[in-house]
Amino acid sequence: MAKTEVKGDGTLAVPVGRDTRPTRETVIHLLQTKGLLIAFALFLVAFSLASDRFASVDNVSTVLRQVAIIGTIAVGVTIVVIGGNLDLSVGSLLSFTTVLVVDLHDEIGPGPAILIMFAAALAVGCVNGLLVGFARLNSLIVTLGMLSAIQGLTLIYSGGQNVDIVDQEGTWFAFFGRDFLLGIAVPTWIFLVLAVVFHVVLTRTSFGRKVFAVGGNPTAAAFSGVRRARVVFSTYLISAFCTGCAALILGSRVMGSQNNVGQGYELVVLAGVILGGTSLLGGSGSVPKTVIGVLILGFIQNGLLLLGYPYYTQWLVTWVVIILAVWLDVASKRGRLFTTTS
């Protein structure tokens, strides 16, 4: 039993000898709940000490603008993954929608071009949603096939040629990718507004609860009256809409587009989503953590460049981050880092 120490006035007794060190369970719980924030803080401190330019206002603003496209797509993909599925078609969809909105800009004007671009993006989301939600096909196979199909469609539409806006200085289309509001870049505003809106949707609406239910336990969700097909269909529409917003930012920033501009984006987006703690098994995750995951990737890549490392090292670091994030996700569910076989 613990001893007690009584003060001179006899009014306060404090246990003596009690072990006040944090228990192993407390440390594990802290890492599971706050590990992402701790890792983010450590990355920022390490790179700030290594480079005096890293923590400057200009550099931070630049990183936020750079990750806005990936982050905007990642918001939609997070909802798909929480619902228990994958969307690997976002890279090719980004290519197609960017080429489409830029090409139509000079032909029919920026307003109609934006509307048609979003309609095309939502049409792709409908196809993915129908095949995965209602036809119950495997989401990995469906979206991987859609990735190839959309890239082929992009090449057919563009004839293999890059597209550009002729009058780049005389169009308001530049607002979405080049302008600032209250000192913050518009792409950053679009990213953060979408993150806030869909965080509220996931946490404060019945639709959000249905997404978690379908991803966590589809059988129990079905017995509870949740219509899985409709929920899955809606998640792919959201993903397509977010990719359309990213295309709007990209096309407006560059004022042109290559027909393969989105190639590889699906892997970086998925890395940010996984790093943010969204489980590939479905049923768990959050948009704010995805935002942090995307920021970690952005600041790591930026820090490596400032330290003079070649560009390809970013892909190696991204691979390591994905492996560690998936490993820790699985380990947290089984309660240990390693498993043994009999």
Tab-separated table of C-alpha atoms in Angstrom:
chain	number	residue	atom	x	y	z
A	1	MET	CA	0.000	0.000	0.000
A	2	ALA	CA	1.100	3.540	-0.660
A	3	LYS	CA	2.271	5.617	2.254
A	4	THR	CA	0.753	9.002	3.030
A	5	GLU	CA	2.393	12.230	3.998
A	6	VAL	CA	0.458	14.583	6.310
A	7	LYS	CA	1.228	18.285	6.341
A	8	GLY	CA	1.839	20.157	9.560
A	9	ASP	CA	-1.687	21.527	9.805
A	10	GLY	CA	-3.125	18.062	9.332
A	11	THR	CA	-5.433	19.167	6.536
A	12	LEU	CA	-3.891	17.521	3.457
A	13	ALA	CA	-2.712	13.997	2.931
A	14	VAL	CA	-0.863	13.093	-0.277
A	15	PRO	CA	-0.088	9.500	-1.268
A	16	VAL	CA	3.640	8.803	-1.256
A	17	GLY	CA	5.274	6.074	-3.246
A	18	ARG	CA	2.619	5.901	-5.996
A	19	ASP	CA	4.151	5.372	-9.452
A	20	THR	CA	3.235	8.509	-11.392
A	21	ARG	CA	5.101	7.514	-14.540
A	22	PRO	CA	2.888	7.117	-17.609
A	23	THR	CA	1.859	3.537	-18.145
A	24	ARG	CA	2.510	1.641	-21.361
A	25	GLU	CA	-1.192	1.800	-22.195
A	26	THR	CA	-1.204	5.572	-21.751
A	27	VAL	CA	1.740	6.006	-24.108
A	28	ILE	CA	0.132	3.753	-26.729
A	29	HIS	CA	-3.148	5.635	-26.443
A	30	LEU	CA	-1.326	8.956	-26.789
A	31	LEU	CA	0.462	7.772	-29.922
A	32	GLN	CA	-2.760	6.446	-31.431
A	33	THR	CA	-4.739	9.626	-30.794
A	34	LYS	CA	-2.077	12.346	-31.056
A	35	GLY	CA	0.722	10.566	-32.902
A	36	LEU	CA	0.055	12.368	-36.174
A	37	LEU	CA	0.251	15.805	-34.536
A	38	ILE	CA	3.420	14.808	-32.681
A	39	ALA	CA	5.035	13.581	-35.903
A	40	PHE	CA	3.992	16.766	-37.718
A	41	ALA	CA	5.517	18.944	-34.998
A	42	LEU	CA	8.750	16.928	-35.026
A	43	PHE	CA	9.057	17.262	-38.811
A	44	LEU	CA	8.534	21.021	-38.625
A	45	VAL	CA	11.097	21.461	-35.852
A	46	ALA	CA	13.687	19.255	-37.572
A	47	PHE	CA	13.475	21.017	-40.929
A	48	SER	CA	13.346	24.455	-39.276
A	49	LEU	CA	16.634	23.722	-37.530
A	50	ALA	CA	18.181	22.349	-40.716
A	51	SER	CA	17.143	25.256	-42.958
A	52	ASP	CA	16.578	28.874	-41.984
A	53	ARG	CA	14.260	29.364	-44.991
A	54	PHE	CA	11.908	26.518	-44.087
A	55	ALA	CA	9.835	28.361	-41.469
A	56	SER	CA	9.632	31.639	-43.378
A	57	VAL	CA	6.195	33.046	-44.191
A	58	ASP	CA	6.868	32.953	-47.931
A	59	ASN	CA	7.914	29.299	-47.839
A	60	VAL	CA	4.932	28.216	-45.729
A	61	SER	CA	2.590	30.073	-48.078
A	62	THR	CA	4.226	28.386	-51.062
A	63	VAL	CA	3.819	24.915	-49.539
A	64	LEU	CA	0.152	25.567	-48.770
A	65	ARG	CA	-0.439	26.561	-52.394
A	66	GLN	CA	1.438	23.513	-53.645
A	67	VAL	CA	-0.503	21.000	-51.550
A	68	ALA	CA	-3.890	22.584	-52.301
A	69	ILE	CA	-4.465	20.422	-55.395
A	70	ILE	CA	-3.482	17.166	-53.695
A	71	GLY	CA	-5.359	18.133	-50.544
A	72	THR	CA	-8.540	19.027	-52.411
A	73	ILE	CA	-8.603	15.606	-54.089
A	74	ALA	CA	-7.661	13.888	-50.819
A	75	VAL	CA	-10.740	15.312	-49.071
A	76	GLY	CA	-13.009	13.434	-51.475
A	77	VAL	CA	-10.924	10.263	-51.483
A	78	THR	CA	-11.014	10.222	-47.663
A	79	ILE	CA	-14.796	9.888	-47.741
A	80	VAL	CA	-14.573	7.045	-50.274
A	81	VAL	CA	-12.016	5.179	-48.156
A	82	ILE	CA	-14.000	5.668	-44.937
A	83	GLY	CA	-16.905	4.088	-46.823
A	84	GLY	CA	-14.781	0.976	-47.368
A	85	ASN	CA	-13.646	1.534	-50.975
A	86	LEU	CA	-10.834	2.989	-53.057
A	87	ASP	CA	-10.693	5.537	-55.868
A	88	LEU	CA	-7.592	5.216	-58.038
A	89	SER	CA	-9.131	7.042	-60.986
A	90	VAL	CA	-8.593	10.552	-59.593
A	91	GLY	CA	-5.237	11.077	-61.327
A	92	SER	CA	-6.581	10.415	-64.814
A	93	LEU	CA	-9.783	12.308	-63.987
A	94	LEU	CA	-7.646	15.300	-63.011
A	95	SER	CA	-5.901	15.126	-66.383
A	96	PHE	CA	-9.165	14.897	-68.310
A	97	THR	CA	-11.031	17.638	-66.472
A	98	THR	CA	-8.062	20.032	-66.595
A	99	VAL	CA	-7.622	19.522	-70.338
A	100	LEU	CA	-11.380	19.875	-70.817
A	101	VAL	CA	-11.844	23.144	-68.920
A	102	VAL	CA	-8.753	24.746	-70.481
A	103	ASP	CA	-9.666	23.667	-74.019
A	104	LEU	CA	-13.272	24.840	-73.740
A	105	HIS	CA	-12.262	28.145	-72.149
A	106	ASP	CA	-11.438	29.844	-75.455
A	107	GLU	CA	-14.298	28.190	-77.339
A	108	ILE	CA	-17.312	28.877	-75.122
A	109	GLY	CA	-15.980	31.066	-72.300
A	110	PRO	CA	-14.791	30.266	-68.759
A	111	GLY	CA	-18.253	30.018	-67.135
A	112	PRO	CA	-19.777	27.381	-69.447
A	113	ALA	CA	-16.413	25.575	-69.591
A	114	ILE	CA	-16.390	25.206	-65.799
A	115	LEU	CA	-19.975	23.891	-65.763
A	116	ILE	CA	-19.283	21.317	-68.481
A	117	MET	CA	-16.083	20.249	-66.718
A	118	PHE	CA	-17.928	19.591	-63.458
A	119	ALA	CA	-20.671	17.742	-65.338
A	120	ALA	CA	-18.051	15.481	-66.943
A	121	ALA	CA	-16.370	14.862	-63.585
A	122	LEU	CA	-19.676	13.946	-61.935
A	123	ALA	CA	-20.496	11.642	-64.852
A	124	VAL	CA	-17.313	9.678	-64.152
A	125	GLY	CA	-18.232	9.619	-60.464
A	126	CYS	CA	-21.654	8.235	-61.410
A	127	VAL	CA	-20.080	5.390	-63.397
A	128	ASN	CA	-17.744	4.501	-60.524
A	129	GLY	CA	-20.602	4.713	-58.045
A	130	LEU	CA	-22.911	2.534	-60.134
A	131	LEU	CA	-20.297	-0.175	-60.677
A	132	VAL	CA	-19.044	-0.266	-57.081
A	133	GLY	CA	-22.249	0.625	-55.244
A	134	PHE	CA	-25.056	-0.990	-57.200
A	135	ALA	CA	-23.220	-3.655	-59.238
A	136	ARG	CA	-21.056	-4.463	-56.170
A	137	LEU	CA	-17.839	-4.791	-58.168
A	138	ASN	CA	-14.456	-4.522	-56.497
A	139	SER	CA	-13.538	-0.845	-56.132
A	140	LEU	CA	-9.827	-1.463	-56.766
A	141	ILE	CA	-10.500	-3.153	-60.109
A	142	VAL	CA	-13.196	-0.687	-61.173
A	143	THR	CA	-11.234	2.482	-60.467
A	144	LEU	CA	-7.979	1.010	-61.804
A	145	GLY	CA	-9.770	0.232	-65.053
A	146	MET	CA	-11.362	3.685	-65.014
A	147	LEU	CA	-7.894	5.200	-64.621
A	148	SER	CA	-6.834	3.655	-67.941
A	149	ALA	CA	-10.135	4.437	-69.666
A	150	ILE	CA	-10.118	8.127	-68.731
A	151	GLN	CA	-6.479	8.538	-69.714
A	152	GLY	CA	-7.306	7.064	-73.110
A	153	LEU	CA	-10.317	9.384	-73.387
A	154	THR	CA	-8.081	12.342	-72.584
A	155	LEU	CA	-5.645	11.431	-75.356
A	156	ILE	CA	-8.501	10.971	-77.825
A	157	TYR	CA	-10.067	14.308	-76.901
A	158	SER	CA	-6.813	16.278	-77.037
A	159	GLY	CA	-5.350	14.392	-79.992
A	160	GLY	CA	-2.238	13.890	-77.890
A	161	GLN	CA	-1.593	17.644	-77.887
A	162	ASN	CA	-1.206	20.019	-74.966
A	163	VAL	CA	-3.776	22.795	-74.596
A	164	ASP	CA	-3.346	26.444	-73.575
A	165	ILE	CA	-5.471	29.535	-72.931
A	166	VAL	CA	-4.667	32.249	-75.465
A	167	ASP	CA	-5.555	35.411	-73.530
A	168	GLN	CA	-4.116	34.561	-70.129
A	169	GLU	CA	-4.082	38.156	-68.839
A	170	GLY	CA	-7.610	39.120	-69.852
A	171	THR	CA	-9.680	36.361	-68.227
A	172	TRP	CA	-11.140	36.086	-64.727
A	173	PHE	CA	-10.432	32.349	-64.871
A	174	ALA	CA	-7.021	33.102	-63.327
A	175	PHE	CA	-8.738	33.916	-60.026
A	176	PHE	CA	-8.959	30.271	-58.908
A	177	GLY	CA	-5.266	29.508	-59.215
A	178	ARG	CA	-3.345	32.787	-59.019
A	179	ASP	CA	-5.228	35.320	-56.873
A	180	PHE	CA	-5.209	35.986	-53.132
A	181	LEU	CA	-7.934	36.685	-50.564
A	182	LEU	CA	-6.975	38.334	-47.266
A	183	GLY	CA	-3.349	37.567	-48.026
A	184	ILE	CA	-4.002	33.851	-48.511
A	185	ALA	CA	-3.893	32.153	-51.913
A	186	VAL	CA	-7.303	31.238	-53.366
A	187	PRO	CA	-6.253	27.571	-53.900
A	188	THR	CA	-5.549	27.338	-50.163
A	189	TRP	CA	-9.005	28.788	-49.419
A	190	ILE	CA	-10.685	26.247	-51.720
A	191	PHE	CA	-8.815	23.394	-50.034
A	192	LEU	CA	-9.620	24.524	-46.503
A	193	VAL	CA	-13.272	25.356	-47.224
A	194	LEU	CA	-13.870	21.926	-48.759
A	195	ALA	CA	-12.136	20.307	-45.784
A	196	VAL	CA	-14.350	22.154	-43.305
A	197	VAL	CA	-17.565	21.490	-45.241
A	198	PHE	CA	-16.995	17.759	-45.621
A	199	HIS	CA	-15.746	17.422	-42.053
A	200	VAL	CA	-19.091	18.825	-40.931
A	201	VAL	CA	-20.890	16.494	-43.341
A	202	LEU	CA	-19.096	13.465	-41.915
A	203	THR	CA	-19.469	14.377	-38.244
A	204	ARG	CA	-22.770	16.256	-38.010
A	205	THR	CA	-25.119	14.653	-40.569
A	206	SER	CA	-26.911	11.343	-40.930
A	207	PHE	CA	-25.132	10.798	-44.243
A	208	GLY	CA	-21.764	10.958	-42.464
A	209	ARG	CA	-22.888	8.375	-39.913
A	210	LYS	CA	-24.033	6.126	-42.754
A	211	VAL	CA	-20.635	6.392	-44.458
A	212	PHE	CA	-18.887	5.242	-41.271
A	213	ALA	CA	-21.446	2.475	-40.781
A	214	VAL	CA	-21.114	1.131	-44.324
A	215	GLY	CA	-17.322	1.201	-44.156
A	216	GLY	CA	-17.072	-0.257	-40.663
A	217	ASN	CA	-19.658	-3.046	-40.832
A	218	PRO	CA	-21.721	-3.211	-44.031
A	219	THR	CA	-23.755	-6.181	-42.800
A	220	ALA	CA	-24.821	-4.436	-39.601
A	221	ALA	CA	-25.495	-1.264	-41.598
A	222	ALA	CA	-27.796	-3.184	-43.944
A	223	PHE	CA	-29.748	-4.648	-41.025
A	224	SER	CA	-30.030	-1.119	-39.626
A	225	GLY	CA	-31.778	0.041	-42.781
A	226	VAL	CA	-28.807	1.831	-44.375
A	227	ARG	CA	-28.878	1.586	-48.156
A	228	ARG	CA	-25.259	0.769	-48.894
A	229	ALA	CA	-25.469	1.265	-52.657
A	230	ARG	CA	-26.752	4.828	-52.355
A	231	VAL	CA	-24.124	5.742	-49.784
A	232	VAL	CA	-21.260	4.329	-51.861
A	233	PHE	CA	-22.647	6.035	-54.972
A	234	SER	CA	-22.677	9.377	-53.135
A	235	THR	CA	-19.083	8.988	-51.930
A	236	TYR	CA	-17.855	8.622	-55.513
A	237	LEU	CA	-19.807	11.700	-56.551
A	238	ILE	CA	-18.086	13.657	-53.770
A	239	SER	CA	-14.683	12.350	-54.860
A	240	ALA	CA	-15.351	13.357	-58.477
A	241	PHE	CA	-16.540	16.818	-57.401
A	242	CYS	CA	-13.381	17.406	-55.345
A	243	THR	CA	-11.235	16.291	-58.288
A	244	GLY	CA	-13.106	18.783	-60.465
A	245	CYS	CA	-12.261	21.539	-57.961
A	246	ALA	CA	-8.606	20.494	-58.123
A	247	ALA	CA	-8.740	20.660	-61.945
A	248	LEU	CA	-10.152	24.173	-61.661
A	249	ILE	CA	-7.197	25.207	-59.491
A	250	LEU	CA	-4.608	23.502	-61.698
A	251	GLY	CA	-5.950	24.801	-64.995
A	252	SER	CA	-6.293	28.321	-63.608
A	253	ARG	CA	-2.775	28.314	-62.182
A	254	VAL	CA	-1.004	27.007	-65.288
A	255	MET	CA	-3.434	28.460	-67.869
A	256	GLY	CA	-2.822	25.325	-69.870
A	257	SER	CA	-2.538	21.581	-69.440
A	258	GLN	CA	-0.634	18.538	-70.578
A	259	ASN	CA	-2.730	15.483	-71.352
A	260	ASN	CA	-1.004	13.493	-68.582
A	261	VAL	CA	-0.798	16.246	-65.978
A	262	GLY	CA	-2.543	14.138	-63.312
A	263	GLN	CA	-0.378	11.059	-63.714
A	264	GLY	CA	0.766	9.751	-60.322
A	265	TYR	CA	-1.540	12.003	-58.303
A	266	GLU	CA	-3.624	9.029	-57.156
A	267	LEU	CA	-0.636	7.563	-55.281
A	268	VAL	CA	0.326	10.823	-53.560
A	269	VAL	CA	-3.304	11.482	-52.620
A	270	LEU	CA	-3.687	7.991	-51.178
A	271	ALA	CA	-0.441	8.442	-49.256
A	272	GLY	CA	-1.801	11.602	-47.641
A	273	VAL	CA	-5.089	9.893	-46.772
A	274	ILE	CA	-3.348	6.875	-45.224
A	275	LEU	CA	-0.842	9.032	-43.389
A	276	GLY	CA	-3.792	10.930	-41.931
A	277	GLY	CA	-4.940	7.731	-40.232
A	278	THR	CA	-7.850	6.785	-42.475
A	279	SER	CA	-7.962	2.993	-42.451
A	280	LEU	CA	-7.891	1.142	-45.766
A	281	LEU	CA	-10.253	-1.330	-44.119
A	282	GLY	CA	-12.906	1.398	-43.915
A	283	GLY	CA	-15.020	2.723	-41.076
A	284	SER	CA	-12.484	5.082	-39.517
A	285	GLY	CA	-10.772	8.327	-40.436
A	286	SER	CA	-11.344	12.058	-40.547
A	287	VAL	CA	-10.891	14.940	-42.944
A	288	PRO	CA	-8.809	17.125	-40.555
A	289	LYS	CA	-6.291	14.318	-40.116
A	290	THR	CA	-6.113	13.915	-43.881
A	291	VAL	CA	-5.317	17.635	-44.087
A	292	ILE	CA	-2.453	17.105	-41.636
A	293	GLY	CA	-1.272	14.048	-43.577
A	294	VAL	CA	-1.175	16.032	-46.807
A	295	LEU	CA	0.656	18.891	-45.082
A	296	ILE	CA	3.245	16.465	-43.703
A	297	LEU	CA	3.956	15.152	-47.209
A	298	GLY	CA	4.128	18.690	-48.581
A	299	PHE	CA	6.487	19.979	-45.924
A	300	ILE	CA	8.688	16.863	-46.130
A	301	GLN	CA	9.083	17.293	-49.890
A	302	ASN	CA	9.719	21.014	-49.488
A	303	GLY	CA	12.251	20.438	-46.722
A	304	LEU	CA	14.151	17.864	-48.761
A	305	LEU	CA	14.409	20.287	-51.680
A	306	LEU	CA	15.619	23.105	-49.423
A	307	LEU	CA	18.291	20.785	-48.030
A	308	GLY	CA	19.517	20.045	-51.545
A	309	TYR	CA	18.263	16.492	-51.994
A	310	PRO	CA	17.293	15.491	-55.553
A	311	TYR	CA	13.634	15.469	-56.516
A	312	TYR	CA	13.352	11.677	-56.809
A	313	THR	CA	14.093	11.257	-53.100
A	314	GLN	CA	10.569	12.538	-52.461
A	315	TRP	CA	9.152	9.345	-53.975
A	316	LEU	CA	11.369	7.190	-51.767
A	317	VAL	CA	10.258	9.111	-48.695
A	318	THR	CA	6.620	8.828	-49.784
A	319	TRP	CA	7.016	5.051	-50.074
A	320	VAL	CA	8.492	4.832	-46.573
A	321	VAL	CA	5.683	7.003	-45.198
A	322	ILE	CA	3.002	4.794	-46.779
A	323	ILE	CA	4.559	1.588	-45.417
A	324	LEU	CA	4.919	3.006	-41.910
A	325	ALA	CA	1.392	4.427	-41.897
A	326	VAL	CA	-0.209	1.150	-43.027
A	327	TRP	CA	1.935	-0.835	-40.603
A	328	LEU	CA	0.962	1.336	-37.648
A	329	ASP	CA	-2.705	1.241	-38.703
A	330	VAL	CA	-2.747	-2.557	-38.751
A	331	ALA	CA	-0.673	-2.765	-35.556
A	332	SER	CA	-3.086	-0.509	-33.675
A	333	LYS	CA	-5.968	-2.841	-34.563
A	334	ARG	CA	-4.235	-6.089	-33.559
A	335	GLY	CA	-2.577	-4.529	-30.476
A	336	ARG	CA	1.046	-5.230	-31.372
A	337	LEU	CA	3.606	-4.258	-33.981
A	338	PHE	CA	4.475	-7.791	-35.023
A	339	THR	CA	2.520	-10.994	-35.319
A	340	THR	CA	3.808	-14.500	-34.847
A	341	THR	CA	2.970	-17.638	-36.759
A	342	SER	CA	2.652	-21.072	-35.277
